[in-house]
CSV table of C-alpha atoms in Angstrom, one decimal:
chain,number,residue,atom,x,y,z
A,1,MET,CA,135.7,53.0,-73.7
A,2,GLU,CA,133.6,50.6,-75.7
A,3,LYS,CA,131.1,52.8,-77.5
A,4,LYS,CA,129.7,50.3,-79.9
A,5,VAL,CA,128.3,46.9,-79.3
A,6,ASN,CA,130.0,43.9,-80.8
A,7,LEU,CA,127.3,43.1,-83.4
A,8,LYS,CA,128.7,39.7,-84.2
A,9,LYS,CA,128.4,38.7,-80.6
A,10,ILE,CA,124.8,40.0,-80.5
A,11,ARG,CA,123.9,38.2,-83.7
A,12,SER,CA,125.2,34.9,-82.5
A,13,ARG,CA,123.3,35.2,-79.2
A,14,MET,CA,120.1,36.4,-80.8
A,15,LYS,CA,120.1,34.2,-83.9
A,16,GLY,CA,118.1,31.4,-82.3
A,17,LEU,CA,115.8,34.0,-80.7
A,18,LEU,CA,114.8,36.5,-83.3
A,19,ALA,CA,111.8,34.9,-85.0
A,20,LEU,CA,108.4,36.4,-84.3
A,21,GLY,CA,107.6,38.8,-87.1
A,22,LEU,CA,106.3,38.1,-90.5
A,23,ALA,CA,103.9,35.3,-89.7
A,24,ILE,CA,102.3,37.6,-87.3
A,25,PHE,CA,101.9,40.4,-89.7
A,26,ILE,CA,100.6,38.3,-92.5
A,27,ALA,CA,98.4,36.1,-90.4
A,28,LEU,CA,97.0,39.2,-88.8
A,29,GLY,CA,94.7,40.4,-91.6
A,30,VAL,CA,94.5,43.9,-90.0
A,31,MET,CA,97.9,44.8,-91.4
A,32,PRO,CA,98.5,46.2,-94.9
A,33,SER,CA,100.0,44.0,-97.5
A,34,MET,CA,103.7,43.3,-97.0
A,35,PRO,CA,106.5,41.6,-98.9
A,36,VAL,CA,107.0,37.9,-98.2
A,37,HIS,CA,110.7,36.8,-98.1
A,38,ALA,CA,111.5,33.2,-99.0
A,39,ALA,CA,114.4,33.3,-96.6
A,40,LEU,CA,112.2,33.9,-93.6
A,41,SER,CA,112.7,30.9,-91.3
A,42,TYR,CA,110.8,32.0,-88.2
A,43,TYR,CA,108.6,34.8,-86.9
A,44,GLN,CA,109.6,37.6,-84.6
A,45,TYR,CA,108.2,40.8,-83.1
A,46,HIS,CA,110.4,43.5,-81.6
A,47,PHE,CA,109.1,45.8,-78.9
A,48,VAL,CA,111.2,49.0,-78.4
A,49,ARG,CA,110.9,51.6,-75.7
A,50,PHE,CA,112.7,54.9,-75.5
A,51,GLU,CA,111.7,57.2,-72.6
A,52,ASP,CA,107.9,57.4,-72.8
A,53,LYS,CA,107.7,56.2,-76.4
A,54,ALA,CA,107.2,52.7,-77.7
A,55,GLY,CA,106.8,50.8,-80.9
A,56,LEU,CA,106.3,47.2,-82.1
A,57,TYR,CA,108.1,46.0,-85.2
A,58,PHE,CA,108.1,42.8,-87.3
A,59,GLU,CA,111.3,41.4,-88.7
A,60,THR,CA,111.1,40.5,-92.4
A,61,HIS,CA,114.6,39.1,-93.1
A,62,ASN,CA,115.7,37.1,-90.0
A,63,ASN,CA,119.2,38.4,-90.6
A,64,SER,CA,119.4,41.7,-88.7
A,65,GLY,CA,120.8,40.0,-85.6
A,66,GLY,CA,119.4,42.5,-83.2
A,67,ILE,CA,120.7,45.6,-85.0
A,68,ILE,CA,117.5,47.5,-84.2
A,69,TYR,CA,118.7,47.5,-80.6
A,70,GLU,CA,122.1,49.0,-81.6
A,71,TRP,CA,121.6,52.3,-79.9
A,72,ARG,CA,124.2,55.0,-79.2
A,73,LYS,CA,124.6,56.9,-76.0
A,74,ALA,CA,121.2,56.4,-74.3
A,75,PRO,CA,120.7,59.8,-72.5
A,76,SER,CA,121.5,61.7,-75.7
A,77,PHE,CA,119.9,59.2,-78.1
A,78,ASN,CA,119.2,60.9,-81.5
A,79,GLY,CA,118.2,57.9,-83.5
A,80,ASN,CA,120.4,55.7,-85.6
A,81,TYR,CA,120.5,53.7,-88.8
A,82,TYR,CA,117.3,51.9,-88.2
A,83,ILE,CA,115.0,54.0,-86.0
A,84,ASP,CA,114.7,57.7,-85.2
A,85,THR,CA,113.9,59.4,-81.9
A,86,ASP,CA,110.1,59.0,-82.5
A,87,LEU,CA,110.8,55.3,-83.0
A,88,ASN,CA,109.8,55.5,-86.7
A,89,LEU,CA,111.7,53.2,-89.1
A,90,THR,CA,114.3,54.9,-91.3
A,91,LYS,CA,114.6,54.0,-95.0
A,92,GLU,CA,117.3,51.5,-94.0
A,93,GLY,CA,115.1,50.2,-91.2
A,94,GLU,CA,112.3,49.5,-93.6
A,95,LYS,CA,114.5,47.0,-95.4
A,96,ASP,CA,114.6,44.7,-92.4
A,97,TYR,CA,111.5,45.6,-90.4
A,98,LEU,CA,107.8,46.6,-90.6
A,99,HIS,CA,106.2,48.9,-88.1
A,100,TYR,CA,103.5,46.8,-86.5
A,101,ALA,CA,101.8,48.8,-83.8
A,102,ALA,CA,102.1,52.1,-82.0
A,103,LYS,CA,102.1,52.6,-78.2
A,104,ASP,CA,98.4,53.5,-78.0
A,105,GLU,CA,97.4,50.5,-80.1
A,106,MET,CA,99.3,48.1,-77.8
A,107,GLN,CA,97.7,49.7,-74.8
A,108,ASN,CA,94.3,48.7,-76.3
A,109,THR,CA,95.6,45.2,-77.2
A,110,VAL,CA,97.0,43.9,-80.5
A,111,THR,CA,97.0,40.4,-81.8
A,112,LEU,CA,100.2,38.6,-82.9
A,113,LYS,CA,100.2,35.5,-85.1
A,114,PHE,CA,102.9,32.9,-85.3
A,115,GLY,CA,103.3,30.4,-88.1
A,116,GLU,CA,105.4,27.2,-88.1
A,117,PRO,CA,109.1,28.1,-88.0
A,118,GLN,CA,111.1,26.7,-90.9
A,119,THR,CA,114.7,25.5,-91.0
A,120,GLU,CA,116.6,27.1,-88.1
A,121,GLY,CA,115.5,29.7,-85.6
A,122,ARG,CA,112.7,30.1,-83.1
A,123,ASN,CA,109.6,32.1,-82.9
A,124,ALA,CA,110.0,34.8,-80.3
A,125,ILE,CA,109.0,38.1,-78.8
A,126,ILE,CA,112.0,40.3,-78.4
A,127,PHE,CA,111.7,43.4,-76.1
A,128,GLY,CA,114.2,46.1,-75.2
A,129,TYR,CA,114.7,49.7,-74.2
A,130,VAL,CA,117.3,52.4,-74.2
A,131,GLY,CA,118.2,54.7,-71.4
A,132,PRO,CA,118.6,54.3,-67.6
A,133,ALA,CA,115.1,55.5,-66.8
A,134,CYS,CA,113.4,52.9,-69.0
A,135,ASP,CA,112.3,49.3,-68.2
A,136,VAL,CA,110.0,46.6,-69.5
A,137,ASN,CA,109.1,43.1,-68.5
A,138,LEU,CA,107.0,40.4,-70.3
A,139,ILE,CA,104.3,38.3,-68.7
A,140,LEU,CA,103.1,35.3,-70.7
A,141,ASP,CA,99.8,33.7,-69.5
A,142,GLY,CA,100.3,35.2,-66.1
A,143,ASN,CA,103.9,34.2,-65.6
A,144,LEU,CA,106.9,36.4,-65.7
A,145,LYS,CA,108.9,34.9,-68.6
A,146,MET,CA,111.9,37.1,-68.9
A,147,ASP,CA,113.3,39.3,-66.1
A,148,SER,CA,116.9,39.5,-67.1
A,149,PRO,CA,118.5,40.5,-70.4
A,150,ILE,CA,119.9,38.3,-73.1
A,151,VAL,CA,122.2,41.2,-74.0
A,152,ASP,CA,122.9,44.1,-71.7
A,153,GLN,CA,124.8,46.7,-73.7
A,154,SER,CA,126.5,49.2,-71.3
A,155,TYR,CA,128.5,51.9,-73.1
A,156,HIS,CA,129.5,53.9,-70.0
A,157,GLU,CA,128.1,54.8,-66.6
A,158,ASN,CA,124.3,55.6,-66.7
A,159,THR,CA,123.9,54.7,-70.4
A,160,TYR,CA,122.2,51.5,-71.3
A,161,ALA,CA,120.6,49.5,-74.0
A,162,TYR,CA,118.8,46.3,-73.0
A,163,VAL,CA,117.5,43.3,-75.0
A,164,GLY,CA,115.4,40.5,-73.6
A,165,GLY,CA,113.3,37.9,-75.2
A,166,THR,CA,110.7,35.1,-74.7
A,167,ILE,CA,110.6,32.1,-77.0
A,168,ILE,CA,107.1,31.2,-78.3
A,169,GLN,CA,106.6,27.5,-78.1
A,170,GLU,CA,103.3,27.2,-80.0
A,171,THR,CA,102.0,28.6,-83.2
A,172,GLY,CA,98.8,30.5,-83.3
A,173,GLU,CA,97.4,33.8,-82.0
A,174,TYR,CA,98.7,35.8,-79.0
A,175,ASP,CA,97.1,38.9,-77.7
A,176,LEU,CA,99.5,41.6,-76.4
A,177,THR,CA,98.6,44.5,-74.1
A,178,LEU,CA,101.1,47.2,-73.0
A,179,ILE,CA,100.6,48.3,-69.4
A,180,THR,CA,102.3,51.6,-68.6
A,181,ASP,CA,100.7,52.5,-65.2
A,182,ASN,CA,103.9,51.8,-63.2
A,183,GLU,CA,107.5,51.0,-63.7
A,184,PRO,CA,108.6,48.7,-65.1
A,185,TRP,CA,106.2,48.7,-68.1
A,186,ILE,CA,104.5,45.3,-68.7
A,187,LEU,CA,103.9,43.4,-71.9
A,188,ASP,CA,101.0,41.2,-70.9
A,189,VAL,CA,100.8,38.4,-73.5
A,190,VAL,CA,98.0,35.8,-73.6
A,191,THR,CA,98.0,32.6,-75.6
A,192,VAL,CA,94.5,32.7,-77.0
A,193,SER,CA,94.2,28.9,-77.5
A,194,LYS,CA,94.8,28.3,-73.8
A,195,VAL,CA,92.0,30.6,-72.6
A,196,ASN,CA,89.0,28.5,-71.3
A,197,SER,CA,87.1,31.1,-69.3
A,198,ILE,CA,86.9,34.9,-68.9
A,199,ALA,CA,85.6,37.3,-66.2
A,200,PHE,CA,84.4,40.9,-66.1
A,201,ASN,CA,85.9,43.3,-63.6
A,202,LYS,CA,82.3,43.7,-62.2
A,203,SER,CA,79.5,41.2,-61.8
A,204,LYS,CA,76.9,43.9,-61.1
A,205,LEU,CA,76.3,47.5,-62.1
A,206,ASN,CA,73.9,49.9,-60.4
A,207,PHE,CA,72.8,53.1,-62.1
A,208,LYS,CA,70.3,55.9,-61.8
A,209,LYS,CA,68.8,57.0,-65.0
A,210,GLY,CA,71.0,59.6,-66.5
A,211,ASP,CA,74.2,58.4,-64.9
A,212,SER,CA,77.4,58.3,-66.9
A,213,ALA,CA,78.4,55.1,-68.7
A,214,GLN,CA,80.7,52.6,-67.0
A,215,LEU,CA,83.3,50.3,-68.7
A,216,LEU,CA,83.4,46.6,-68.3
A,217,THR,CA,86.8,45.1,-68.8
A,218,ILE,CA,87.7,41.4,-69.5
A,219,ALA,CA,90.3,39.3,-67.8
A,220,PRO,CA,92.6,37.9,-69.1
A,221,LYS,CA,93.4,40.8,-71.4
A,222,LEU,CA,92.2,39.9,-74.9
A,223,ASN,CA,91.5,41.8,-78.1
A,224,LEU,CA,87.9,43.0,-77.8
A,225,ASN,CA,87.4,42.2,-81.5
A,226,ARG,CA,87.2,38.6,-80.3
A,227,PHE,CA,83.8,39.1,-78.6
A,228,ASP,CA,80.2,39.7,-79.4
A,229,TRP,CA,78.6,42.1,-76.9
A,230,GLU,CA,74.9,41.9,-76.1
A,231,SER,CA,72.3,43.4,-73.8
A,232,THR,CA,69.2,41.4,-73.0
A,233,ASP,CA,67.2,44.6,-72.9
A,234,PRO,CA,68.6,47.7,-74.8
A,235,ASN,CA,65.7,49.7,-73.5
A,236,VAL,CA,67.3,49.4,-70.0
A,237,ALA,CA,71.0,49.5,-70.8
A,238,THR,CA,73.1,49.3,-74.0
A,239,VAL,CA,76.7,48.1,-74.5
A,240,ASP,CA,79.1,48.9,-77.3
A,241,GLU,CA,82.0,46.9,-78.8
A,242,THR,CA,84.4,48.3,-76.2
A,243,GLY,CA,82.4,47.2,-73.2
A,244,LYS,CA,81.0,50.6,-72.3
A,245,VAL,CA,77.6,50.2,-70.6
A,246,THR,CA,75.1,53.1,-70.8
A,247,PRO,CA,71.9,53.2,-68.7
A,248,VAL,CA,68.7,54.1,-70.6
A,249,ASN,CA,65.5,53.4,-68.6
A,250,ASP,CA,64.6,51.9,-65.3
A,251,GLY,CA,64.8,48.1,-65.2
A,252,THR,CA,67.2,45.2,-65.2
A,253,ALA,CA,69.3,43.8,-68.1
A,254,THR,CA,72.2,41.4,-68.5
A,255,ILE,CA,75.3,42.3,-70.4
A,256,THR,CA,77.2,39.4,-72.0
A,257,ALA,CA,80.4,39.2,-73.9
A,258,THR,CA,80.8,35.9,-75.9
A,259,MET,CA,83.9,34.8,-77.7
A,260,LYS,CA,83.1,34.5,-81.4
A,261,THR,CA,85.2,31.3,-81.9
A,262,ASN,CA,83.9,29.5,-78.8
A,263,ALA,CA,80.4,30.3,-77.4
A,264,ASN,CA,81.2,28.5,-74.2
A,265,ILE,CA,83.6,31.2,-73.2
A,266,LYS,CA,81.6,34.2,-72.0
A,267,ALA,CA,81.1,36.6,-69.1
A,268,SER,CA,77.9,38.3,-67.8
A,269,CYS,CA,77.1,41.3,-65.7
A,270,THR,CA,73.7,42.2,-64.2
A,271,VAL,CA,72.7,45.9,-64.8
A,272,THR,CA,70.1,47.6,-62.7
A,273,VAL,CA,68.8,51.0,-63.5
A,274,GLY,CA,66.4,52.9,-61.2
A,275,GLU,CA,65.9,55.8,-58.8
A,276,GLN,CA,66.6,53.6,-55.8
A,277,GLN,CA,69.9,52.6,-57.3
A,278,GLY,CA,73.2,54.4,-57.5
A,279,ASN,CA,76.6,53.9,-58.8
A,280,SER,CA,78.3,52.2,-55.8
A,281,GLU,CA,81.9,51.4,-56.4
A,282,ASP,CA,82.2,49.8,-53.0
A,283,THR,CA,79.2,47.5,-53.8
A,284,ASN,CA,80.6,46.6,-57.1
A,285,GLU,CA,84.0,45.8,-55.7
A,286,SER,CA,82.7,43.6,-52.9
A,287,GLU,CA,80.5,41.7,-55.3
A,288,ASN,CA,83.4,41.3,-57.7
A,289,LYS,CA,85.4,39.5,-55.1
A,290,LYS,CA,83.0,36.6,-55.5
A,291,ASP,CA,83.5,36.4,-59.3
A,292,PRO,CA,85.2,33.4,-60.7
A,293,GLU,CA,88.7,34.0,-61.9
A,294,PRO,CA,89.5,33.6,-65.6
A,295,THR,CA,91.5,30.5,-66.3
A,296,ILE,CA,94.2,29.7,-68.9
A,297,ASN,CA,95.3,26.2,-69.6
A,298,PRO,CA,98.8,25.6,-68.2
A,299,THR,CA,101.7,25.3,-70.5
A,300,VAL,CA,103.7,22.0,-70.5
A,301,GLU,CA,107.0,23.0,-72.1
A,302,PRO,CA,109.3,20.4,-73.7
A,303,ALA,CA,112.8,20.0,-72.4
A,304,LYS,CA,114.8,23.1,-73.3
A,305,SER,CA,117.8,23.1,-75.6
A,306,SER,CA,120.7,25.1,-74.3
A,307,GLU,CA,119.6,27.9,-76.6
A,308,ALA,CA,116.1,28.0,-75.2
A,309,ALA,CA,117.4,27.7,-71.7
A,310,SER,CA,119.2,30.9,-72.1
A,311,VAL,CA,115.9,32.7,-72.4
A,312,ASN,CA,114.0,30.8,-69.7
A,313,GLU,CA,116.4,29.5,-67.1
A,314,GLU,CA,114.3,30.1,-64.0
A,315,LYS,CA,111.0,28.6,-62.9
A,316,ALA,CA,108.1,30.8,-63.9
A,317,GLU,CA,106.9,33.0,-61.1
A,318,GLN,CA,103.4,33.9,-60.3
A,319,LEU,CA,103.0,37.6,-60.9
A,320,ASN,CA,99.9,39.7,-60.3
A,321,PRO,CA,100.3,43.2,-61.9
A,322,LYS,CA,97.4,44.5,-59.9
A,323,GLN,CA,98.8,43.5,-56.5
A,324,LYS,CA,99.9,46.5,-54.4
A,325,GLY,CA,103.6,47.1,-54.6
A,326,THR,CA,105.9,49.5,-52.7
A,327,THR,CA,108.6,52.1,-53.3
A,328,LEU,CA,112.2,52.3,-52.2
A,329,SER,CA,113.7,55.4,-50.6
A,330,LYS,CA,117.1,56.5,-51.7
A,331,PRO,CA,119.6,53.9,-50.5
A,332,LYS,CA,122.3,55.1,-48.1
A,333,ALA,CA,125.8,53.8,-48.6
A,334,SER,CA,128.6,53.2,-46.1
A,335,LYS,CA,131.7,51.0,-45.8
A,336,ASN,CA,130.9,47.7,-47.7
A,337,LYS,CA,127.1,48.0,-47.0
A,338,ILE,CA,123.9,49.8,-47.9
A,339,SER,CA,120.9,50.7,-45.8
A,340,LEU,CA,117.5,50.4,-47.4
A,341,SER,CA,114.1,51.6,-46.4
A,342,TRP,CA,110.7,51.4,-48.1
A,343,LYS,CA,107.1,52.4,-47.8
A,344,LYS,CA,105.1,50.0,-45.6
A,345,GLN,CA,102.4,48.2,-47.7
A,346,THR,CA,99.3,47.7,-45.6
A,347,ALA,CA,97.0,46.1,-48.3
A,348,LYS,CA,95.2,43.0,-47.3
A,349,GLY,CA,97.1,39.8,-48.1
A,350,ILE,CA,100.6,41.2,-48.3
A,351,LYS,CA,103.0,38.9,-46.4
A,352,GLY,CA,106.3,40.6,-46.9
A,353,TYR,CA,108.8,41.9,-49.5
A,354,GLU,CA,111.5,40.6,-51.8
A,355,ILE,CA,114.6,42.7,-52.5
A,356,GLN,CA,117.1,42.2,-55.3
A,357,TYR,CA,120.5,43.9,-55.5
A,358,SER,CA,122.9,43.6,-58.4
A,359,THR,CA,126.0,45.1,-60.0
A,360,ASP,CA,124.0,44.9,-63.3
A,361,LYS,CA,121.1,47.2,-64.1
A,362,GLY,CA,119.4,44.4,-66.0
A,363,PHE,CA,119.8,42.1,-62.9
A,364,LYS,CA,121.6,39.3,-64.7
A,365,LYS,CA,121.2,36.1,-62.7
A,366,ASP,CA,124.9,35.5,-62.0
A,367,VAL,CA,125.5,38.9,-60.4
A,368,THR,CA,122.1,39.3,-58.6
A,369,ASN,CA,121.2,38.4,-55.0
A,370,THR,CA,117.8,38.2,-53.4
A,371,VAL,CA,116.7,39.1,-49.8
A,372,THR,CA,113.3,38.1,-48.5
A,373,ILE,CA,111.6,40.1,-45.8
A,374,LYS,CA,109.0,37.9,-44.2
A,375,LYS,CA,107.0,40.5,-42.3
A,376,ALA,CA,104.9,43.2,-44.0
A,377,LYS,CA,105.4,45.6,-41.1
A,378,THR,CA,109.2,45.7,-41.7
A,379,THR,CA,110.3,48.8,-43.6
A,380,LYS,CA,114.1,48.7,-43.5
A,381,THR,CA,117.1,46.4,-43.7
A,382,THR,CA,120.9,46.6,-44.2
A,383,ILE,CA,122.8,44.6,-46.9
A,384,LYS,CA,126.4,43.9,-45.8
A,385,LYS,CA,129.6,42.4,-47.3
A,386,LEU,CA,129.3,44.3,-50.5
A,387,LYS,CA,132.2,45.2,-52.8
A,388,SER,CA,133.9,48.5,-52.0
A,389,LYS,CA,133.7,51.3,-54.6
A,390,THR,CA,131.1,49.4,-56.6
A,391,LYS,CA,127.8,50.6,-57.9
A,392,TYR,CA,124.7,48.5,-57.0
A,393,TYR,CA,121.2,48.5,-58.4
A,394,VAL,CA,118.3,47.7,-56.0
A,395,ARG,CA,114.6,47.0,-56.5
A,396,ILE,CA,111.8,45.7,-54.3
A,397,ARG,CA,108.4,44.1,-54.7
A,398,THR,CA,105.7,42.7,-52.3
A,399,PHE,CA,104.5,39.1,-52.1
A,400,SER,CA,101.3,37.5,-51.0
A,401,LYS,CA,100.5,33.8,-50.9
A,402,LYS,CA,98.0,31.7,-52.9
A,403,ASN,CA,97.6,27.9,-52.4
A,404,GLY,CA,101.0,28.0,-50.6
A,405,GLU,CA,102.8,29.7,-53.5
A,406,LYS,CA,104.2,33.2,-53.5
A,407,VAL,CA,102.5,35.7,-55.7
A,408,TYR,CA,104.5,38.8,-56.5
A,409,SER,CA,103.7,42.4,-57.4
A,410,LYS,CA,105.5,44.3,-60.1
A,411,TRP,CA,109.0,45.5,-59.3
A,412,SER,CA,109.5,49.0,-57.9
A,413,LYS,CA,111.5,51.6,-59.8
A,414,ILE,CA,115.2,50.8,-59.7
A,415,LYS,CA,117.5,52.7,-57.3
A,416,SER,CA,121.3,52.9,-57.6
A,417,VAL,CA,124.0,53.5,-55.0
A,418,LYS,CA,127.8,53.4,-54.9
A,419,VAL,CA,129.2,51.6,-51.9
A,420,LYS,CA,132.0,53.4,-50.0
């Protein structure tokens, strides 16, 4: 039984990918001073998840070859040479990495900065997890960029370590937000230089005097430190640096968030306070449907080298993390087939479902198959001609359509079943 990953193999596969770190830390100004290594040839961040814990690290040497992901038996993980069970760096880990952000900081958005890579190597965001109950995907500028692992380390049944990655094509600033509402977790990354408009989650707020404050959020998800917040009449309503709007007196005011580096990028919300008004979530939601969507300049990527192609082989998909998904029931196995059923999704706009089944928990492309269910009212199907005595992993998501293109929800929690 192979209990330890072949590190040389991992290093060779990860060499051109591990690059995101030091430039980000140094360029970020918010981090404490850190050593600069002349040997650093590219910038790389590493996201690590273990159960409900998470951490973000910056690689300082460009020579670790993915060792931070060298976990032992996942279900009984007790830390290793580089990180402990609380995902803190050990003394040895501190020689190759710097702790960049904790889970709660990422949930509130952190900024990554990438300089120009030198000599060999590529700037990249590497992300991974340990344990069969964990999962994480990365979305860059609204597109799922990596949904299969670069390295899938499987020590024995039900113990896994996973390493995926996304190459960063352009230098500059990227805002990263960790979304943990559902499985899989999402790393939502936005290229700041490509943002040319923003939008609030609500275009109007109605209060009675004395009502509790409400929070305005910005899309795409950006670091709130990028904005100046202003109320046209603080005697009617105030706003703080987090977007929390508090009613003060009867009247009307406009709340505006303006990007500090580009005054043309802004969003506004009309606030009305008065006895005749009331907090109406339905009203706000219906009004919000008319709001313009935030826009990000599309990326035109150069022809990929074979190394880059290993990270982004498939055409980017349109993924909407807020779109209603569905859940799989426990699969039922029989001779060379499995029967699947799921919860019917009745949300407006849902056209059908996409199911993936694979012999690999990381859903590697070469061992993964996709089934499309074209009717939203369908709630069961049978997958046939499967390998006997083989374990399969299954997941499902919904899809809608926008301008003729499919838009997908997040994947459901993975289910496993062994075919008879």
